[in-house]
Amino acid sequence: MAEEILLSIKNLCVDFQTDSGVVRAVKNLTLDIPKGKTVGLVGESGSGKSVTSLAIMGLIPNPPGKITSGEIWFEGQDLTKLSQEKLRSIRGNQISMIFQEPMTSLNPVFTIGNQIDETLMLHQHLSKSEARKRTLELLHEVGIPSPEVKVNDYPHQMSGGQKQRVMIAMAMACKPKLLICDEPTTALDVTIQKQVLELMFDLQRKHGMSMLFITHDLGVVADIADKVAVMYRGDLVEESTSVEVFENPKNPYTKGLLACRPSLERNPERLLTVSDFMKEDGTEKTIDPKKANQPDKKVKPMDESRYPVLMEINDLCKYFPIKGGIFGRTVDQFKAVDGVSLKVRKGRTLGLVGESGCGKTTLGRSILRLIEPTSGQIHFDGKEITSLPAKELRELRRRMQIIFQDPYSSLNPRMTIGDIITEPMVIHQIGETKKRRYDMASELLHKVGLQGDHLNRYPHEFSGGQRQRICIARALSLKPEFIICDESVSALDVSVQAQVLNLLLDLQEELDLTYIFISHDLSVVKYISDEVCVMKHGKIVELSSADDIYKRPQQEYTKSLLEAIPKGVPKELLDRL
């Protein structure tokens, strides 16, 4: 029996006018979404996934974007030919969308209840009281605790997972026939991600709707998609059932996406990347047998003479005041870091994991005194640094650096890459002349896999992965011994993430670097770390070797984090790739 098609895209082309000419973001895309089924649309940044979803919704910004050809058929109507008024009656009513970042999608000056009410009154023509009753039902359905209270909250008063649930409630308000989910779990912790995926799957089955699930991570769609479509640079390169794509991928790009995500079963010396499977022009190449069959990384022994303690933290606390009353007095304290003690050994990597709000980033910044600890002691190479005056601390900071989560916001958009990398050298008086500093910056760019002639470009001229490499080069400009990597790969595509993880390991081997690697992605932490520290509510709940944490977790919280990781690709398949 043939599937009934709800939405059919035929030969869709979308162009954008740029300073360097016309860029075709979507190239002759043909894709069907059956009724009651989930289609996973997979690809990296720039592949055309989000542009496709915006084209369906009639939200392509014009200028600079334009649908130049093709058709999008939905229930007998070509959406590309409809007026804006007709599109508005369909958008949010019969076709809804969940965007990637809930905080920027929710209006910060209205309560969440008012925002959902508005959707219902506009599309369903309900009265204010009827809309509020339906809003409370929706909040209850998506698992918001105490919906009668939370309905009056503003977005900033809710956690990331709760905000995403509100976005789902808003999208589901009018019982749409098609729900488009654009990277709805990318910024979420693994436990919240699991809850959101299960919620969406349950809602789809309950309401019999179709779903287009957009992501760059094949592991996420493994359990929820009936069909998977893979896009690369605007082209649809592979389309088949979920089982067929995972068990028998045809396109080299799909094989690369499957292979480059860290596995919980294995820890190879290097992660495979898309470039191992395909050439720059998109054609397949034979994978190097040495890369395909490489051994697991060697476990570094707990040898104190070879790996002495570089940093020791004793009973570190960081409390933030909670103010209340008309005079803004301190009424309580939020204990972001609460009595943390640990040791970091030279030449090794300590992974810090836990959900958002557990204190990982606050601990990392307190260690470097980017924020001042409330109490406790930090010893670096035998020197107590919590009481160091500013001048001595600045000199010590040459040896301690940090790589931030978002490379774009941590690079000055008005400075060239050369000035960004050499600025720390100027401050610390490294290099006799500007030419010498630029020569050193060029060497650093080569070390992180970029070209020396990139020094005169600006941050916006680089991709996300390239910008993260620039941040790594800047961190290395002072020849540090110790680097904190704060969620430094969480915003990257899986293949770019693999490249950066390989680079960090290569640099550690070459320069004898010591890392604290902060992340909520446990599979990434397992791959790069020698030891793993699990945090919850500002405290350490478990600390052991990476292997022990994953194979023999002791705490229930650690077990729940491990169980929430998307199962992704079976080991047998990775071995066949």
GROMACS .gro file of N, CA and C in nm, residues 164-222:
model
  177
  164GLN      N    1   1.233   2.489   2.597
  164GLN     CA    2   1.211   2.410   2.476
  164GLN      C    3   1.075   2.341   2.482
  165ARG      N    4   1.031   2.300   2.600
  165ARG     CA    5   0.898   2.240   2.615
  165ARG      C    6   0.788   2.343   2.585
  166VAL      N    7   0.811   2.467   2.626
  166VAL     CA    8   0.715   2.574   2.595
  166VAL      C    9   0.706   2.594   2.444
  167MET      N   10   0.821   2.590   2.375
  167MET     CA   11   0.822   2.604   2.229
  167MET      C   12   0.744   2.490   2.164
  168ILE      N   13   0.756   2.369   2.220
  168ILE     CA   14   0.682   2.254   2.167
  168ILE      C   15   0.532   2.274   2.191
  169ALA      N   16   0.497   2.322   2.311
  169ALA     CA   17   0.355   2.347   2.341
  169ALA      C   18   0.297   2.451   2.245
  170MET      N   19   0.375   2.556   2.217
  170MET     CA   20   0.328   2.660   2.127
  170MET      C   21   0.310   2.605   1.985
  171ALA      N   22   0.406   2.522   1.943
  171ALA     CA   23   0.398   2.462   1.809
  171ALA      C   24   0.280   2.366   1.798
  172MET      N   25   0.248   2.298   1.908
  172MET     CA   26   0.140   2.198   1.907
  172MET      C   27   0.003   2.260   1.935
  173ALA      N   28  -0.002   2.389   1.968
  173ALA     CA   29  -0.125   2.453   2.015
  173ALA      C   30  -0.242   2.433   1.919
  174CYS      N   31  -0.217   2.443   1.789
  174CYS     CA   32  -0.326   2.435   1.691
  174CYS      C   33  -0.337   2.297   1.625
  175LYS      N   34  -0.274   2.198   1.690
  175LYS     CA   35  -0.276   2.061   1.639
  175LYS      C   36  -0.237   2.056   1.491
  176PRO      N   37  -0.111   2.093   1.460
  176PRO     CA   38  -0.068   2.100   1.320
  176PRO      C   39  -0.060   1.963   1.256
  177LYS      N   40  -0.068   1.962   1.126
  177LYS     CA   41  -0.052   1.837   1.051
  177LYS      C   42   0.095   1.807   1.026
  178LEU      N   43   0.178   1.913   1.021
  178LEU     CA   44   0.322   1.896   1.001
  178LEU      C   45   0.396   1.979   1.104
  179LEU      N   46   0.489   1.914   1.175
  179LEU     CA   47   0.574   1.983   1.272
  179LEU      C   48   0.717   1.979   1.221
  180ILE      N   49   0.778   2.097   1.204
  180ILE     CA   50   0.918   2.107   1.161
  180ILE      C   51   1.003   2.138   1.283
  181CYS      N   52   1.101   2.053   1.309
  181CYS     CA   53   1.188   2.069   1.426
  181CYS      C   54   1.329   2.100   1.377
  182ASP      N   55   1.374   2.225   1.394
  182ASP     CA   56   1.505   2.267   1.343
  182ASP      C   57   1.607   2.263   1.456
  183GLU      N   58   1.685   2.155   1.462
  183GLU     CA   59   1.788   2.135   1.565
  183GLU      C   60   1.731   2.162   1.705
  184PRO      N   61   1.620   2.098   1.743
  184PRO     CA   62   1.554   2.136   1.868
  184PRO      C   63   1.626   2.090   1.994
  185THR      N   64   1.728   2.002   1.981
  185THR     CA   65   1.795   1.950   2.100
  185THR      C   66   1.944   1.981   2.103
  186THR      N   67   1.995   2.058   2.007
  186THR     CA   68   2.140   2.080   1.996
  186THR      C   69   2.200   2.142   2.122
  187ALA      N   70   2.130   2.239   2.181
  187ALA     CA   71   2.187   2.311   2.296
  187ALA      C   72   2.151   2.249   2.430
  188LEU      N   73   2.088   2.131   2.430
  188LEU     CA   74   2.037   2.073   2.554
  188LEU      C   75   2.131   1.966   2.609
  189ASP      N   76   2.126   1.949   2.742
  189ASP     CA   77   2.198   1.839   2.806
  189ASP      C   78   2.141   1.705   2.759
  190VAL      N   79   2.221   1.598   2.774
  190VAL     CA   80   2.176   1.468   2.724
  190VAL      C   81   2.048   1.420   2.790
  191THR      N   82   2.032   1.447   2.920
  191THR     CA   83   1.911   1.402   2.989
  191THR      C   84   1.789   1.481   2.940
  192ILE      N   85   1.804   1.613   2.923
  192ILE     CA   86   1.694   1.696   2.873
  192ILE      C   87   1.665   1.660   2.728
  193GLN      N   88   1.773   1.634   2.650
  193GLN     CA   89   1.755   1.594   2.511
  193GLN      C   90   1.672   1.468   2.501
  194LYS      N   91   1.702   1.370   2.586
  194LYS     CA   92   1.627   1.245   2.584
  194LYS      C   93   1.480   1.270   2.617
  195GLN      N   94   1.453   1.354   2.718
  195GLN     CA   95   1.315   1.385   2.756
  195GLN      C   96   1.240   1.453   2.641
  196VAL      N   97   1.307   1.550   2.575
  196VAL     CA   98   1.242   1.625   2.467
  196VAL      C   99   1.213   1.534   2.349
  197LEU      N  100   1.308   1.446   2.314
  197LEU     CA  101   1.287   1.354   2.202
  197LEU      C  102   1.172   1.258   2.230
  198GLU      N  103   1.168   1.206   2.354
  198GLU     CA  104   1.059   1.114   2.391
  198GLU      C  105   0.926   1.187   2.389
  199LEU      N  106   0.924   1.312   2.435
  199LEU     CA  107   0.801   1.391   2.436
  199LEU      C  108   0.750   1.412   2.293
  200MET      N  109   0.839   1.451   2.202
  200MET     CA  110   0.798   1.478   2.064
  200MET      C  111   0.748   1.350   1.996
  201PHE      N  112   0.815   1.239   2.026
  201PHE     CA  113   0.775   1.111   1.968
  201PHE      C  114   0.636   1.071   2.017
  202ASP      N  115   0.611   1.091   2.149
  202ASP     CA  116   0.479   1.059   2.206
  202ASP      C  117   0.370   1.148   2.147
  203LEU      N  118   0.399   1.278   2.133
  203LEU     CA  119   0.301   1.372   2.078
  203LEU      C  120   0.269   1.339   1.932
  204GLN      N  121   0.372   1.297   1.859
  204GLN     CA  122   0.349   1.263   1.718
  204GLN      C  123   0.255   1.144   1.706
  205ARG      N  124   0.280   1.040   1.787
  205ARG     CA  125   0.194   0.921   1.782
  205ARG      C  126   0.052   0.954   1.831
  206LYS      N  127   0.043   1.036   1.934
  206LYS     CA  128  -0.087   1.069   1.991
  206LYS      C  129  -0.174   1.148   1.893
  207HIS      N  130  -0.112   1.242   1.820
  207HIS     CA  131  -0.189   1.330   1.730
  207HIS      C  132  -0.181   1.289   1.584
  208GLY      N  133  -0.101   1.185   1.553
  208GLY     CA  134  -0.091   1.136   1.415
  208GLY      C  135  -0.036   1.237   1.316
  209MET      N  136   0.052   1.326   1.363
  209MET     CA  137   0.106   1.429   1.274
  209MET      C  138   0.234   1.380   1.206
  210SER      N  139   0.273   1.452   1.102
  210SER     CA  140   0.401   1.426   1.035
  210SER      C  141   0.507   1.517   1.097
  211MET      N  142   0.634   1.476   1.085
  211MET     CA  143   0.741   1.553   1.145
  211MET      C  144   0.863   1.557   1.053
  212LEU      N  145   0.919   1.676   1.035
  212LEU     CA  146   1.047   1.692   0.966
  212LEU      C  147   1.148   1.731   1.073
  213PHE      N  148   1.241   1.640   1.103
  213PHE     CA  149   1.336   1.659   1.213
  213PHE      C  150   1.473   1.690   1.155
  214ILE      N  151   1.519   1.814   1.177
  214ILE     CA  152   1.645   1.861   1.119
  214ILE      C  153   1.755   1.855   1.223
  215THR      N  154   1.869   1.795   1.188
  215THR     CA  155   1.981   1.786   1.281
  215THR      C  156   2.110   1.762   1.203
  216HIS      N  157   2.224   1.784   1.271
  216HIS     CA  158   2.354   1.750   1.208
  216HIS      C  159   2.407   1.619   1.266
  217ASP      N  160   2.334   1.560   1.360
  217ASP     CA  161   2.382   1.442   1.430
  217ASP      C  162   2.295   1.320   1.396
  218LEU      N  163   2.351   1.228   1.319
  218LEU     CA  164   2.276   1.108   1.281
  218LEU      C  165   2.237   1.024   1.402
  219GLY      N  166   2.316   1.031   1.509
  219GLY     CA  167   2.284   0.952   1.628
  219GLY      C  168   2.152   0.992   1.690
  220VAL      N  169   2.115   1.119   1.678
  220VAL     CA  170   1.991   1.168   1.737
  220VAL      C  171   1.868   1.114   1.662
  221VAL      N  172   1.879   1.104   1.528
  221VAL     CA  173   1.761   1.060   1.451
  221VAL      C  174   1.749   0.908   1.442
  222ALA      N  175   1.848   0.836   1.495
  222ALA     CA  176   1.850   0.690   1.480
  222ALA      C  177   1.723   0.624   1.532
   0.00000   0.00000   0.00000
